[in-house]
Amino acid sequence: MSKHTAARELRILSPTGALGSGFLESSFNAALEQQPHVIGCDAGTTDGGPFALGAGKPSFPRLAVKRDLRLILLGARRIKVPLLIGSCGTAGGEVHLQIVHEIVREIAREEGLSFKLALIHAEQDKDYLKTRLRQGRIKPLHPAPEFDEEVIDRSERIVGMMGTEPYVRALEMGVEVILAGRSSDTSMFCALPHMHGFSAGIALHAAKILECGTAAVVQRKTPDCMLATIRDDHFEIGPLDPDLRCTPQSIASHSLYENADPFLLKEPDGTLDTTRARYEAVNERLVRVRGSEFIPAETYTIKLEGAELAGYQTILIGGVRDPYILRQLDDWLTRIRARIEWRVKDVTGLAPDEYALNIRVYGKNGTMGALEPVQEFQGHEACLIFEVTAQTQELASTIAAMTRHQAIHFPIPEWSGLITGVACPYSPAYIERGATYRFNVNHVVEPDNAYEMFPIEIVEI
Amino acid sequence: MAKLGELASLIRSKNAGPFQLTFDIMFNDPAVYERVKRSGVVSREAISRIYRLPQEQVLFFFVDNALAIKASIPRPIFQGDVGDTDSHGGQQYAPLITLNIP
């Protein structure tokens, strides 16, 4: 592949939008026949919330990840092209990376594969972050929670979202497979185009679509493979499954997905600007994109993701069918809350601000909470979830058990005598949810360079 | 008059990262998209009113080449934090469906 021939191109394969979510083997094999120069896969997301990062557990089942990885690894080794997997284990912390590393070793053993592997670590050293914080080199994005040294100490883990540079460096070391911790969704797809001097805007725009697999097709059936061909002033992209197709609108629309701004996408070294991008159909399944631009950043920045323990939860689910209760539901629940708070104080000594009691009312505003515009209750039944968050599981369950007893028998003026006003479907009525976490940082670091936060470790498999 | 839900090919909401919610209103027909866009009913002001937050907190876009209207707002509770009702942010668009478009 010469840098200066007009026809030069790079073909990049994305087997699936999320490692472990699956793809059709037939699509993958069809893609391999087109001789991609590199296979990239984004294994990470914050879609499932803070649990994966906080608890150190991937979102996708181990068996599902192994199924995808086996096919991808065998394919990449068969056609001898680099395989780059980013944000291993959903959250891309050290424990997540090692889980995927272990699966890869297992597959290699079972299939008799050997190759040169790079592990790129993304979990951040807390002292490093404190140093950068003191230097004023950690800055908030919008909106951002408070971030200080105490937050760093409280965090279960904090990861940095690497750019494409550590991937490039690992490829330059001659590795055949890269397993990386938390990474920008586009980083693994941009590495090879970057090394061959393709336009950053073109490569980044293609990468942004590739990272979601078939999310950008007209009517997605299941997660599946997408192939992009990058040339000097445009890229072409489309699905491999003959039943799927991309249109100019489906590709243009994808810039909207899970992105606050439909035209600008911020990366460590700059911003993708698709304002002037032009989309045209190559045929009924492939789309050509031109005019995507890259605006280099003045300062190189790495986004942080962190999670801390919010407490332990126990929940109680119940239904209310009595129309007399339903017509005074808010008021009834306010009185129940006061009674529970009194009882908890009486038994445990805890004040209401030392634990959290959240009462969700499905049928009223259980789905939208504070954003719900419909204020009055309508309907013939409501589902209640009493959710207790406390410092230990035992305490949460103690409070939930007392909540059950107080709530189910709480009176209304219409009835005299003891009522049972909440239908509990389970015995025991409460369910222990375990530890619950919160995201606690939406900030960027200004490192000295693109590599200092992401050590590369070479391993022979 | 028609409801926005009858004119759009897709109305959806989703997290844009753990701290923001984003709304996409998409169309298949350029004429219908233009009709909605010109009506002025779907606007920064409308999003601010429906979701009860100041206009300056609403990002609002017409995306002509995608035949789409997009708005983004800060989440009232960060994704997955205690009290969050919708971890994926996927069911926050319902009030947009019934907007009346002339």
mmCIF file with all atom_site columns, N, CA, C and O in Angstrom, chain A residues 46-47 49 143 249 253 256-262 279 358 360 366-368 370 372 437-439 441-442, chain B residues 12 14-16 18-19 26-27 51-52 61 63 65-66 68 70 72 79-81 83-85 88 91-92:
data_model
loop_
_atom_site.group_PDB
_atom_site.id
_atom_site.type_symbol
_atom_site.label_atom_id
_atom_site.label_alt_id
_atom_site.label_comp_id
_atom_site.label_asym_id
_atom_site.label_entity_id
_atom_site.label_seq_id
_atom_site.pdbx_PDB_ins_code
_atom_site.Cartn_x
_atom_site.Cartn_y
_atom_site.Cartn_z
_atom_site.occupancy
_atom_site.B_iso_or_equiv
_atom_site.pdbx_formal_charge
_atom_site.auth_seq_id
_atom_site.auth_comp_id
_atom_site.auth_asym_id
_atom_site.auth_atom_id
_atom_site.pdbx_PDB_model_num
ATOM 1   N N  . THR A 1 46  ? -20.896 2.754  28.775 1.00 0.00 ? 46  THR A N  1
ATOM 2   C CA . THR A 1 46  ? -21.446 3.092  30.088 1.00 0.00 ? 46  THR A CA 1
ATOM 3   C C  . THR A 1 46  ? -22.959 2.869  30.079 1.00 0.00 ? 46  THR A C  1
ATOM 4   O O  . THR A 1 46  ? -23.651 3.255  31.015 1.00 0.00 ? 46  THR A O  1
ATOM 5   N N  . ASP A 1 47  ? -23.460 2.223  29.010 1.00 0.00 ? 47  ASP A N  1
ATOM 6   C CA . ASP A 1 47  ? -24.893 2.046  28.827 1.00 0.00 ? 47  ASP A CA 1
ATOM 7   C C  . ASP A 1 47  ? -25.556 1.382  30.036 1.00 0.00 ? 47  ASP A C  1
ATOM 8   O O  . ASP A 1 47  ? -26.675 1.721  30.405 1.00 0.00 ? 47  ASP A O  1
ATOM 9   N N  . GLY A 1 49  ? -24.780 1.611  33.070 1.00 0.00 ? 49  GLY A N  1
ATOM 10  C CA . GLY A 1 49  ? -24.657 2.358  34.313 1.00 0.00 ? 49  GLY A CA 1
ATOM 11  C C  . GLY A 1 49  ? -23.337 2.107  35.026 1.00 0.00 ? 49  GLY A C  1
ATOM 12  O O  . GLY A 1 49  ? -22.437 1.462  34.486 1.00 0.00 ? 49  GLY A O  1
ATOM 13  N N  . PRO A 1 143 ? -22.426 18.554 32.416 1.00 0.00 ? 143 PRO A N  1
ATOM 14  C CA . PRO A 1 143 ? -22.387 18.904 33.838 1.00 0.00 ? 143 PRO A CA 1
ATOM 15  C C  . PRO A 1 143 ? -21.441 17.939 34.580 1.00 0.00 ? 143 PRO A C  1
ATOM 16  O O  . PRO A 1 143 ? -21.297 16.796 34.166 1.00 0.00 ? 143 PRO A O  1
ATOM 17  N N  . GLN A 1 249 ? -29.409 8.768  4.697  1.00 0.00 ? 249 GLN A N  1
ATOM 18  C CA . GLN A 1 249 ? -30.071 9.255  5.916  1.00 0.00 ? 249 GLN A CA 1
ATOM 19  C C  . GLN A 1 249 ? -29.721 8.402  7.127  1.00 0.00 ? 249 GLN A C  1
ATOM 20  O O  . GLN A 1 249 ? -29.512 8.915  8.225  1.00 0.00 ? 249 GLN A O  1
ATOM 21  N N  . SER A 1 253 ? -27.925 10.031 10.213 1.00 0.00 ? 253 SER A N  1
ATOM 22  C CA . SER A 1 253 ? -28.636 9.998  11.491 1.00 0.00 ? 253 SER A CA 1
ATOM 23  C C  . SER A 1 253 ? -27.784 9.420  12.605 1.00 0.00 ? 253 SER A C  1
ATOM 24  O O  . SER A 1 253 ? -27.990 9.732  13.775 1.00 0.00 ? 253 SER A O  1
ATOM 25  N N  . LEU A 1 256 ? -26.257 11.285 15.466 1.00 0.00 ? 256 LEU A N  1
ATOM 26  C CA . LEU A 1 256 ? -27.089 11.759 16.570 1.00 0.00 ? 256 LEU A CA 1
ATOM 27  C C  . LEU A 1 256 ? -27.036 10.822 17.769 1.00 0.00 ? 256 LEU A C  1
ATOM 28  O O  . LEU A 1 256 ? -27.276 11.222 18.895 1.00 0.00 ? 256 LEU A O  1
ATOM 29  N N  . TYR A 1 257 ? -26.732 9.548  17.507 1.00 0.00 ? 257 TYR A N  1
ATOM 30  C CA . TYR A 1 257 ? -26.978 8.523  18.511 1.00 0.00 ? 257 TYR A CA 1
ATOM 31  C C  . TYR A 1 257 ? -26.045 8.661  19.716 1.00 0.00 ? 257 TYR A C  1
ATOM 32  O O  . TYR A 1 257 ? -24.824 8.674  19.571 1.00 0.00 ? 257 TYR A O  1
ATOM 33  N N  . GLU A 1 258 ? -26.614 8.742  20.885 1.00 0.00 ? 258 GLU A N  1
ATOM 34  C CA . GLU A 1 258 ? -25.874 8.804  22.155 1.00 0.00 ? 258 GLU A CA 1
ATOM 35  C C  . GLU A 1 258 ? -24.821 9.908  22.171 1.00 0.00 ? 258 GLU A C  1
ATOM 36  O O  . GLU A 1 258 ? -23.778 9.778  22.799 1.00 0.00 ? 258 GLU A O  1
ATOM 37  N N  . ASN A 1 259 ? -25.098 10.983 21.444 1.00 0.00 ? 259 ASN A N  1
ATOM 38  C CA . ASN A 1 259 ? -24.142 12.078 21.362 1.00 0.00 ? 259 ASN A CA 1
ATOM 39  C C  . ASN A 1 259 ? -24.934 13.357 21.577 1.00 0.00 ? 259 ASN A C  1
ATOM 40  O O  . ASN A 1 259 ? -25.960 13.549 20.939 1.00 0.00 ? 259 ASN A O  1
ATOM 41  N N  . ALA A 1 260 ? -24.482 14.218 22.485 1.00 0.00 ? 260 ALA A N  1
ATOM 42  C CA . ALA A 1 260 ? -25.272 15.400 22.810 1.00 0.00 ? 260 ALA A CA 1
ATOM 43  C C  . ALA A 1 260 ? -25.331 16.369 21.642 1.00 0.00 ? 260 ALA A C  1
ATOM 44  O O  . ALA A 1 260 ? -26.322 17.047 21.427 1.00 0.00 ? 260 ALA A O  1
ATOM 45  N N  . ASP A 1 261 ? -24.240 16.447 20.884 1.00 0.00 ? 261 ASP A N  1
ATOM 46  C CA . ASP A 1 261 ? -24.165 17.364 19.744 1.00 0.00 ? 261 ASP A CA 1
ATOM 47  C C  . ASP A 1 261 ? -24.087 16.544 18.460 1.00 0.00 ? 261 ASP A C  1
ATOM 48  O O  . ASP A 1 261 ? -23.208 15.702 18.322 1.00 0.00 ? 261 ASP A O  1
ATOM 49  N N  . PRO A 1 262 ? -25.005 16.766 17.496 1.00 0.00 ? 262 PRO A N  1
ATOM 50  C CA . PRO A 1 262 ? -25.032 15.914 16.310 1.00 0.00 ? 262 PRO A CA 1
ATOM 51  C C  . PRO A 1 262 ? -23.925 16.206 15.307 1.00 0.00 ? 262 PRO A C  1
ATOM 52  O O  . PRO A 1 262 ? -23.732 15.443 14.359 1.00 0.00 ? 262 PRO A O  1
ATOM 53  N N  . TYR A 1 279 ? -23.404 13.043 2.214  1.00 0.00 ? 279 TYR A N  1
ATOM 54  C CA . TYR A 1 279 ? -23.687 11.605 2.206  1.00 0.00 ? 279 TYR A CA 1
ATOM 55  C C  . TYR A 1 279 ? -24.331 11.258 0.873  1.00 0.00 ? 279 TYR A C  1
ATOM 56  O O  . TYR A 1 279 ? -25.282 11.909 0.454  1.00 0.00 ? 279 TYR A O  1
ATOM 57  N N  . ASN A 1 358 ? -36.431 5.824  48.982 1.00 0.00 ? 358 ASN A N  1
ATOM 58  C CA . ASN A 1 358 ? -36.977 6.354  47.737 1.00 0.00 ? 358 ASN A CA 1
ATOM 59  C C  . ASN A 1 358 ? -38.235 5.544  47.430 1.00 0.00 ? 358 ASN A C  1
ATOM 60  O O  . ASN A 1 358 ? -38.185 4.316  47.402 1.00 0.00 ? 358 ASN A O  1
ATOM 61  N N  . ARG A 1 360 ? -40.866 4.790  44.665 1.00 0.00 ? 360 ARG A N  1
ATOM 62  C CA . ARG A 1 360 ? -41.206 4.936  43.241 1.00 0.00 ? 360 ARG A CA 1
ATOM 63  C C  . ARG A 1 360 ? -42.664 4.549  43.048 1.00 0.00 ? 360 ARG A C  1
ATOM 64  O O  . ARG A 1 360 ? -43.105 3.537  43.601 1.00 0.00 ? 360 ARG A O  1
ATOM 65  N N  . GLY A 1 366 ? -43.208 6.786  37.840 1.00 0.00 ? 366 GLY A N  1
ATOM 66  C CA . GLY A 1 366 ? -42.105 5.846  38.054 1.00 0.00 ? 366 GLY A CA 1
ATOM 67  C C  . GLY A 1 366 ? -41.075 5.879  36.937 1.00 0.00 ? 366 GLY A C  1
ATOM 68  O O  . GLY A 1 366 ? -39.894 5.635  37.162 1.00 0.00 ? 366 GLY A O  1
ATOM 69  N N  . THR A 1 367 ? -41.489 6.212  35.714 1.00 0.00 ? 367 THR A N  1
ATOM 70  C CA . THR A 1 367 ? -40.586 6.191  34.568 1.00 0.00 ? 367 THR A CA 1
ATOM 71  C C  . THR A 1 367 ? -39.834 7.506  34.390 1.00 0.00 ? 367 THR A C  1
ATOM 72  O O  . THR A 1 367 ? -38.653 7.517  34.083 1.00 0.00 ? 367 THR A O  1
ATOM 73  N N  . MET A 1 368 ? -40.542 8.621  34.597 1.00 0.00 ? 368 MET A N  1
ATOM 74  C CA . MET A 1 368 ? -39.920 9.914  34.293 1.00 0.00 ? 368 MET A CA 1
ATOM 75  C C  . MET A 1 368 ? -39.535 10.720 35.520 1.00 0.00 ? 368 MET A C  1
ATOM 76  O O  . MET A 1 368 ? -38.829 11.731 35.399 1.00 0.00 ? 368 MET A O  1
ATOM 77  N N  . ALA A 1 370 ? -38.802 13.288 38.085 1.00 0.00 ? 370 ALA A N  1
ATOM 78  C CA . ALA A 1 370 ? -38.945 14.743 38.122 1.00 0.00 ? 370 ALA A CA 1
ATOM 79  C C  . ALA A 1 370 ? -39.316 15.327 36.760 1.00 0.00 ? 370 ALA A C  1
ATOM 80  O O  . ALA A 1 370 ? -39.816 16.450 36.678 1.00 0.00 ? 370 ALA A O  1
ATOM 81  N N  . GLU A 1 372 ? -41.583 14.142 34.704 1.00 0.00 ? 372 GLU A N  1
ATOM 82  C CA . GLU A 1 372 ? -42.945 13.768 34.301 1.00 0.00 ? 372 GLU A CA 1
ATOM 83  C C  . GLU A 1 372 ? -43.866 14.985 34.287 1.00 0.00 ? 372 GLU A C  1
ATOM 84  O O  . GLU A 1 372 ? -44.062 15.629 35.312 1.00 0.00 ? 372 GLU A O  1
ATOM 85  N N  . TYR A 1 437 ? -23.634 1.651  42.945 1.00 0.00 ? 437 TYR A N  1
ATOM 86  C CA . TYR A 1 437 ? -22.538 2.589  42.693 1.00 0.00 ? 437 TYR A CA 1
ATOM 87  C C  . TYR A 1 437 ? -23.032 3.845  42.009 1.00 0.00 ? 437 TYR A C  1
ATOM 88  O O  . TYR A 1 437 ? -24.127 3.863  41.468 1.00 0.00 ? 437 TYR A O  1
ATOM 89  N N  . ARG A 1 438 ? -22.200 4.870  42.049 1.00 0.00 ? 438 ARG A N  1
ATOM 90  C CA . ARG A 1 438 ? -22.506 6.075  41.269 1.00 0.00 ? 438 ARG A CA 1
ATOM 91  C C  . ARG A 1 438 ? -21.276 6.514  40.486 1.00 0.00 ? 438 ARG A C  1
ATOM 92  O O  . ARG A 1 438 ? -20.153 6.335  40.922 1.00 0.00 ? 438 ARG A O  1
ATOM 93  N N  . PHE A 1 439 ? -21.534 7.078  39.286 1.00 0.00 ? 439 PHE A N  1
ATOM 94  C CA . PHE A 1 439 ? -20.459 7.743  38.543 1.00 0.00 ? 439 PHE A CA 1
ATOM 95  C C  . PHE A 1 439 ? -20.097 9.014  39.306 1.00 0.00 ? 439 PHE A C  1
ATOM 96  O O  . PHE A 1 439 ? -20.988 9.758  39.737 1.00 0.00 ? 439 PHE A O  1
ATOM 97  N N  . VAL A 1 441 ? -17.251 11.230 38.362 1.00 0.00 ? 441 VAL A N  1
ATOM 98  C CA . VAL A 1 441 ? -16.343 12.178 37.707 1.00 0.00 ? 441 VAL A CA 1
ATOM 99  C C  . VAL A 1 441 ? -16.757 12.374 36.254 1.00 0.00 ? 441 VAL A C  1
ATOM 100 O O  . VAL A 1 441 ? -17.124 11.420 35.568 1.00 0.00 ? 441 VAL A O  1
ATOM 101 N N  . ASN A 1 442 ? -16.785 13.614 35.828 1.00 0.00 ? 442 ASN A N  1
ATOM 102 C CA . ASN A 1 442 ? -16.979 13.938 34.416 1.00 0.00 ? 442 ASN A CA 1
ATOM 103 C C  . ASN A 1 442 ? -15.982 15.041 34.082 1.00 0.00 ? 442 ASN A C  1
ATOM 104 O O  . ASN A 1 442 ? -16.336 16.187 33.868 1.00 0.00 ? 442 ASN A O  1
ATOM 105 N N  . ARG B 2 12  ? -37.042 9.295  19.903 1.00 0.00 ? 12  ARG B N  1
ATOM 106 C CA . ARG B 2 12  ? -36.375 8.472  20.921 1.00 0.00 ? 12  ARG B CA 1
ATOM 107 C C  . ARG B 2 12  ? -35.596 9.350  21.884 1.00 0.00 ? 12  ARG B C  1
ATOM 108 O O  . ARG B 2 12  ? -35.277 10.507 21.595 1.00 0.00 ? 12  ARG B O  1
ATOM 109 N N  . LYS B 2 14  ? -32.209 8.926  24.836 1.00 0.00 ? 14  LYS B N  1
ATOM 110 C CA . LYS B 2 14  ? -31.105 8.037  25.215 1.00 0.00 ? 14  LYS B CA 1
ATOM 111 C C  . LYS B 2 14  ? -30.112 8.856  26.014 1.00 0.00 ? 14  LYS B C  1
ATOM 112 O O  . LYS B 2 14  ? -30.056 10.076 25.889 1.00 0.00 ? 14  LYS B O  1
ATOM 113 N N  . ASN B 2 15  ? -29.315 8.180  26.823 1.00 0.00 ? 15  ASN B N  1
ATOM 114 C CA . ASN B 2 15  ? -28.201 8.876  27.461 1.00 0.00 ? 15  ASN B CA 1
ATOM 115 C C  . ASN B 2 15  ? -27.229 9.349  26.387 1.00 0.00 ? 15  ASN B C  1
ATOM 116 O O  . ASN B 2 15  ? -26.979 8.635  25.420 1.00 0.00 ? 15  ASN B O  1
ATOM 117 N N  . ALA B 2 16  ? -26.659 10.529 26.609 1.00 0.00 ? 16  ALA B N  1
ATOM 118 C CA . ALA B 2 16  ? -25.464 10.911 25.864 1.00 0.00 ? 16  ALA B CA 1
ATOM 119 C C  . ALA B 2 16  ? -24.374 10.949 26.927 1.00 0.00 ? 16  ALA B C  1
ATOM 120 O O  . ALA B 2 16  ? -24.068 11.993 27.496 1.00 0.00 ? 16  ALA B O  1
ATOM 121 N N  . PRO B 2 18  ? -23.210 9.424  30.839 1.00 0.00 ? 18  PRO B N  1
ATOM 122 C CA . PRO B 2 18  ? -23.979 9.270  32.088 1.00 0.00 ? 18  PRO B CA 1
ATOM 123 C C  . PRO B 2 18  ? -24.593 10.561 32.626 1.00 0.00 ? 18  PRO B C  1
ATOM 124 O O  . PRO B 2 18  ? -25.369 10.516 33.569 1.00 0.00 ? 18  PRO B O  1
ATOM 125 N N  . PHE B 2 19  ? -24.263 11.706 32.030 1.00 0.00 ? 19  PHE B N  1
ATOM 126 C CA . PHE B 2 19  ? -24.652 12.975 32.640 1.00 0.00 ? 19  PHE B CA 1
ATOM 127 C C  . PHE B 2 19  ? -25.644 13.783 31.813 1.00 0.00 ? 19  PHE B C  1
ATOM 128 O O  . PHE B 2 19  ? -26.135 14.803 32.255 1.00 0.00 ? 19  PHE B O  1
ATOM 129 N N  . MET B 2 26  ? -36.915 12.012 14.262 1.00 0.00 ? 26  MET B N  1
ATOM 130 C CA . MET B 2 26  ? -36.439 11.735 12.911 1.00 0.00 ? 26  MET B CA 1
ATOM 131 C C  . MET B 2 26  ? -37.600 11.575 11.942 1.00 0.00 ? 26  MET B C  1
ATOM 132 O O  . MET B 2 26  ? -38.691 11.162 12.337 1.00 0.00 ? 26  MET B O  1
ATOM 133 N N  . PHE B 2 27  ? -37.319 11.892 10.668 1.00 0.00 ? 27  PHE B N  1
ATOM 134 C CA . PHE B 2 27  ? -38.353 11.866 9.638  1.00 0.00 ? 27  PHE B CA 1
ATOM 135 C C  . PHE B 2 27  ? -37.854 11.100 8.420  1.00 0.00 ? 27  PHE B C  1
ATOM 136 O O  . PHE B 2 27  ? -36.654 11.044 8.175  1.00 0.00 ? 27  PHE B O  1
ATOM 137 N N  . TYR B 2 51  ? -39.708 19.872 29.750 1.00 0.00 ? 51  TYR B N  1
ATOM 138 C CA . TYR B 2 51  ? -38.848 19.202 30.738 1.00 0.00 ? 51  TYR B CA 1
ATOM 139 C C  . TYR B 2 51  ? -38.479 20.123 31.907 1.00 0.00 ? 51  TYR B C  1
ATOM 140 O O  . TYR B 2 51  ? -37.649 19.768 32.735 1.00 0.00 ? 51  TYR B O  1
ATOM 141 N N  . ARG B 2 52  ? -39.105 21.297 31.940 1.00 0.00 ? 52  ARG B N  1
ATOM 142 C CA . ARG B 2 52  ? -39.010 22.219 33.068 1.00 0.00 ? 52  ARG B CA 1
ATOM 143 C C  . ARG B 2 52  ? -37.559 22.520 33.474 1.00 0.00 ? 52  ARG B C  1
ATOM 144 O O  . ARG B 2 52  ? -37.127 22.270 34.593 1.00 0.00 ? 52  ARG B O  1
ATOM 145 N N  . PHE B 2 61  ? -30.842 21.392 17.996 1.00 0.00 ? 61  PHE B N  1
ATOM 146 C CA . PHE B 2 61  ? -30.286 21.365 16.642 1.00 0.00 ? 61  PHE B CA 1
ATOM 147 C C  . PHE B 2 61  ? -31.315 20.915 15.603 1.00 0.00 ? 61  PHE B C  1
ATOM 148 O O  . PHE B 2 61  ? -32.104 20.005 15.877 1.00 0.00 ? 61  PHE B O  1
ATOM 149 N N  . VAL B 2 63  ? -30.926 19.017 12.111 1.00 0.00 ? 63  VAL B N  1
ATOM 150 C CA . VAL B 2 63  ? -29.892 18.295 11.375 1.00 0.00 ? 63  VAL B CA 1
ATOM 151 C C  . VAL B 2 63  ? -30.471 17.959 10.006 1.00 0.00 ? 63  VAL B C  1
ATOM 152 O O  . VAL B 2 63  ? -31.062 16.905 9.794  1.00 0.00 ? 63  VAL B O  1
ATOM 153 N N  . ASN B 2 65  ? -29.349 17.184 6.967  1.00 0.00 ? 65  ASN B N  1
ATOM 154 C CA . ASN B 2 65  ? -28.982 16.033 6.129  1.00 0.00 ? 65  ASN B CA 1
ATOM 155 C C  . ASN B 2 65  ? -29.447 14.703 6.715  1.00 0.00 ? 65  ASN B C  1
ATOM 156 O O  . ASN B 2 65  ? -29.489 13.689 6.023  1.00 0.00 ? 65  ASN B O  1
ATOM 157 N N  . ALA B 2 66  ? -29.825 14.706 7.990  1.00 0.00 ? 66  ALA B N  1
ATOM 158 C CA . ALA B 2 66  ? -30.373 13.482 8.590  1.00 0.00 ? 66  ALA B CA 1
ATOM 159 C C  . ALA B 2 66  ? -31.893 13.559 8.718  1.00 0.00 ? 66  ALA B C  1
ATOM 160 O O  . ALA B 2 66  ? -32.516 12.628 9.220  1.00 0.00 ? 66  ALA B O  1
ATOM 161 N N  . ALA B 2 68  ? -33.596 15.379 10.787 1.00 0.00 ? 68  ALA B N  1
ATOM 162 C CA . ALA B 2 68  ? -33.764 15.109 12.212 1.00 0.00 ? 68  ALA B CA 1
ATOM 163 C C  . ALA B 2 68  ? -33.700 16.391 13.034 1.00 0.00 ? 68  ALA B C  1
ATOM 164 O O  . ALA B 2 68  ? -33.053 17.371 12.643 1.00 0.00 ? 68  ALA B O  1
ATOM 165 N N  . LYS B 2 70  ? -32.859 17.513 17.046 1.00 0.00 ? 70  LYS B N  1
ATOM 166 C CA . LYS B 2 70  ? -32.181 16.927 18.206 1.00 0.00 ? 70  LYS B CA 1
ATOM 167 C C  . LYS B 2 70  ? -32.103 17.929 19.338 1.00 0.00 ? 70  LYS B C  1
ATOM 168 O O  . LYS B 2 70  ? -31.891 19.115 19.112 1.00 0.00 ? 70  LYS B O  1
ATOM 169 N N  . SER B 2 72  ? -30.615 18.142 23.613 1.00 0.00 ? 72  SER B N  1
ATOM 170 C CA . SER B 2 72  ? -29.927 17.475 24.719 1.00 0.00 ? 72  SER B CA 1
ATOM 171 C C  . SER B 2 72  ? -30.076 18.309 25.977 1.00 0.00 ? 72  SER B C  1
ATOM 172 O O  . SER B 2 72  ? -30.033 19.540 25.918 1.00 0.00 ? 72  SER B O  1
ATOM 173 N N  . GLN B 2 79  ? -26.943 9.082  35.646 1.00 0.00 ? 79  GLN B N  1
ATOM 174 C CA . GLN B 2 79  ? -27.291 7.686  35.324 1.00 0.00 ? 79  GLN B CA 1
ATOM 175 C C  . GLN B 2 79  ? -26.881 6.726  36.435 1.00 0.00 ? 79  GLN B C  1
ATOM 176 O O  . GLN B 2 79  ? -25.726 6.668  36.830 1.00 0.00 ? 79  GLN B O  1
ATOM 177 N N  . GLY B 2 80  ? -27.856 5.952  36.913 1.00 0.00 ? 80  GLY B N  1
ATOM 178 C CA . GLY B 2 80  ? -27.566 4.889  37.875 1.00 0.00 ? 80  GLY B CA 1
ATOM 179 C C  . GLY B 2 80  ? -27.426 5.348  39.309 1.00 0.00 ? 80  GLY B C  1
ATOM 180 O O  . GLY B 2 80  ? -27.307 4.529  40.222 1.00 0.00 ? 80  GLY B O  1
ATOM 181 N N  . ASP B 2 81  ? -27.424 6.655  39.526 1.00 0.00 ? 81  ASP B N  1
ATOM 182 C CA . ASP B 2 81  ? -27.301 7.141  40.902 1.00 0.00 ? 81  ASP B CA 1
ATOM 183 C C  . ASP B 2 81  ? -28.615 6.880  41.647 1.00 0.00 ? 81  ASP B C  1
ATOM 184 O O  . ASP B 2 81  ? -29.655 6.637  41.029 1.00 0.00 ? 81  ASP B O  1
ATOM 185 N N  . GLY B 2 83  ? -32.031 6.968  42.994 1.00 0.00 ? 83  GLY B N  1
ATOM 186 C CA . GLY B 2 83  ? -33.188 7.761  42.595 1.00 0.00 ? 83  GLY B CA 1
ATOM 187 C C  . GLY B 2 83  ? -33.376 7.896  41.099 1.00 0.00 ? 83  GLY B C  1
ATOM 188 O O  . GLY B 2 83  ? -34.432 8.330  40.644 1.00 0.00 ? 83  GLY B O  1
ATOM 189 N N  . ASP B 2 84  ? -32.363 7.513  40.311 1.00 0.00 ? 84  ASP B N  1
ATOM 190 C CA . ASP B 2 84  ? -32.521 7.553  38.852 1.00 0.00 ? 84  ASP B CA 1
ATOM 191 C C  . ASP B 2 84  ? -33.652 6.605  38.441 1.00 0.00 ? 84  ASP B C  1
ATOM 192 O O  . ASP B 2 84  ? -33.762 5.499  38.970 1.00 0.00 ? 84  ASP B O  1
ATOM 193 N N  . THR B 2 85  ? -34.499 7.052  37.504 1.00 0.00 ? 85  THR B N  1
ATOM 194 C CA . THR B 2 85  ? -35.638 6.224  37.097 1.00 0.00 ? 85  THR B CA 1
ATOM 195 C C  . THR B 2 85  ? -35.398 5.472  35.799 1.00 0.00 ? 85  THR B C  1
ATOM 196 O O  . THR B 2 85  ? -36.155 4.566  35.462 1.00 0.00 ? 85  THR B O  1
ATOM 197 N N  . HIS B 2 88  ? -30.975 3.839  31.064 1.00 0.00 ? 88  HIS B N  1
ATOM 198 C CA . HIS B 2 88  ? -30.564 4.071  29.673 1.00 0.00 ? 88  HIS B CA 1
ATOM 199 C C  . HIS B 2 88  ? -31.110 5.395  29.121 1.00 0.00 ? 88  HIS B C  1
ATOM 200 O O  . HIS B 2 88  ? -30.771 5.784  28.024 1.00 0.00 ? 88  HIS B O  1
ATOM 201 N N  . GLN B 2 91  ? -36.843 6.164  27.958 1.00 0.00 ? 91  GLN B N  1
ATOM 202 C CA . GLN B 2 91  ? -38.292 6.380  27.998 1.00 0.00 ? 91  GLN B CA 1
ATOM 203 C C  . GLN B 2 91  ? -38.645 7.806  28.431 1.00 0.00 ? 91  GLN B C  1
ATOM 204 O O  . GLN B 2 91  ? -39.665 8.031  29.070 1.00 0.00 ? 91  GLN B O  1
ATOM 205 N N  . GLN B 2 92  ? -37.822 8.754  28.042 1.00 0.00 ? 92  GLN B N  1
ATOM 206 C CA . GLN B 2 92  ? -38.063 10.126 28.463 1.00 0.00 ? 92  GLN B CA 1
ATOM 207 C C  . GLN B 2 92  ? -38.689 10.984 27.365 1.00 0.00 ? 92  GLN B C  1
ATOM 208 O O  . GLN B 2 92  ? -38.916 12.171 27.541 1.00 0.00 ? 92  GLN B O  1
#
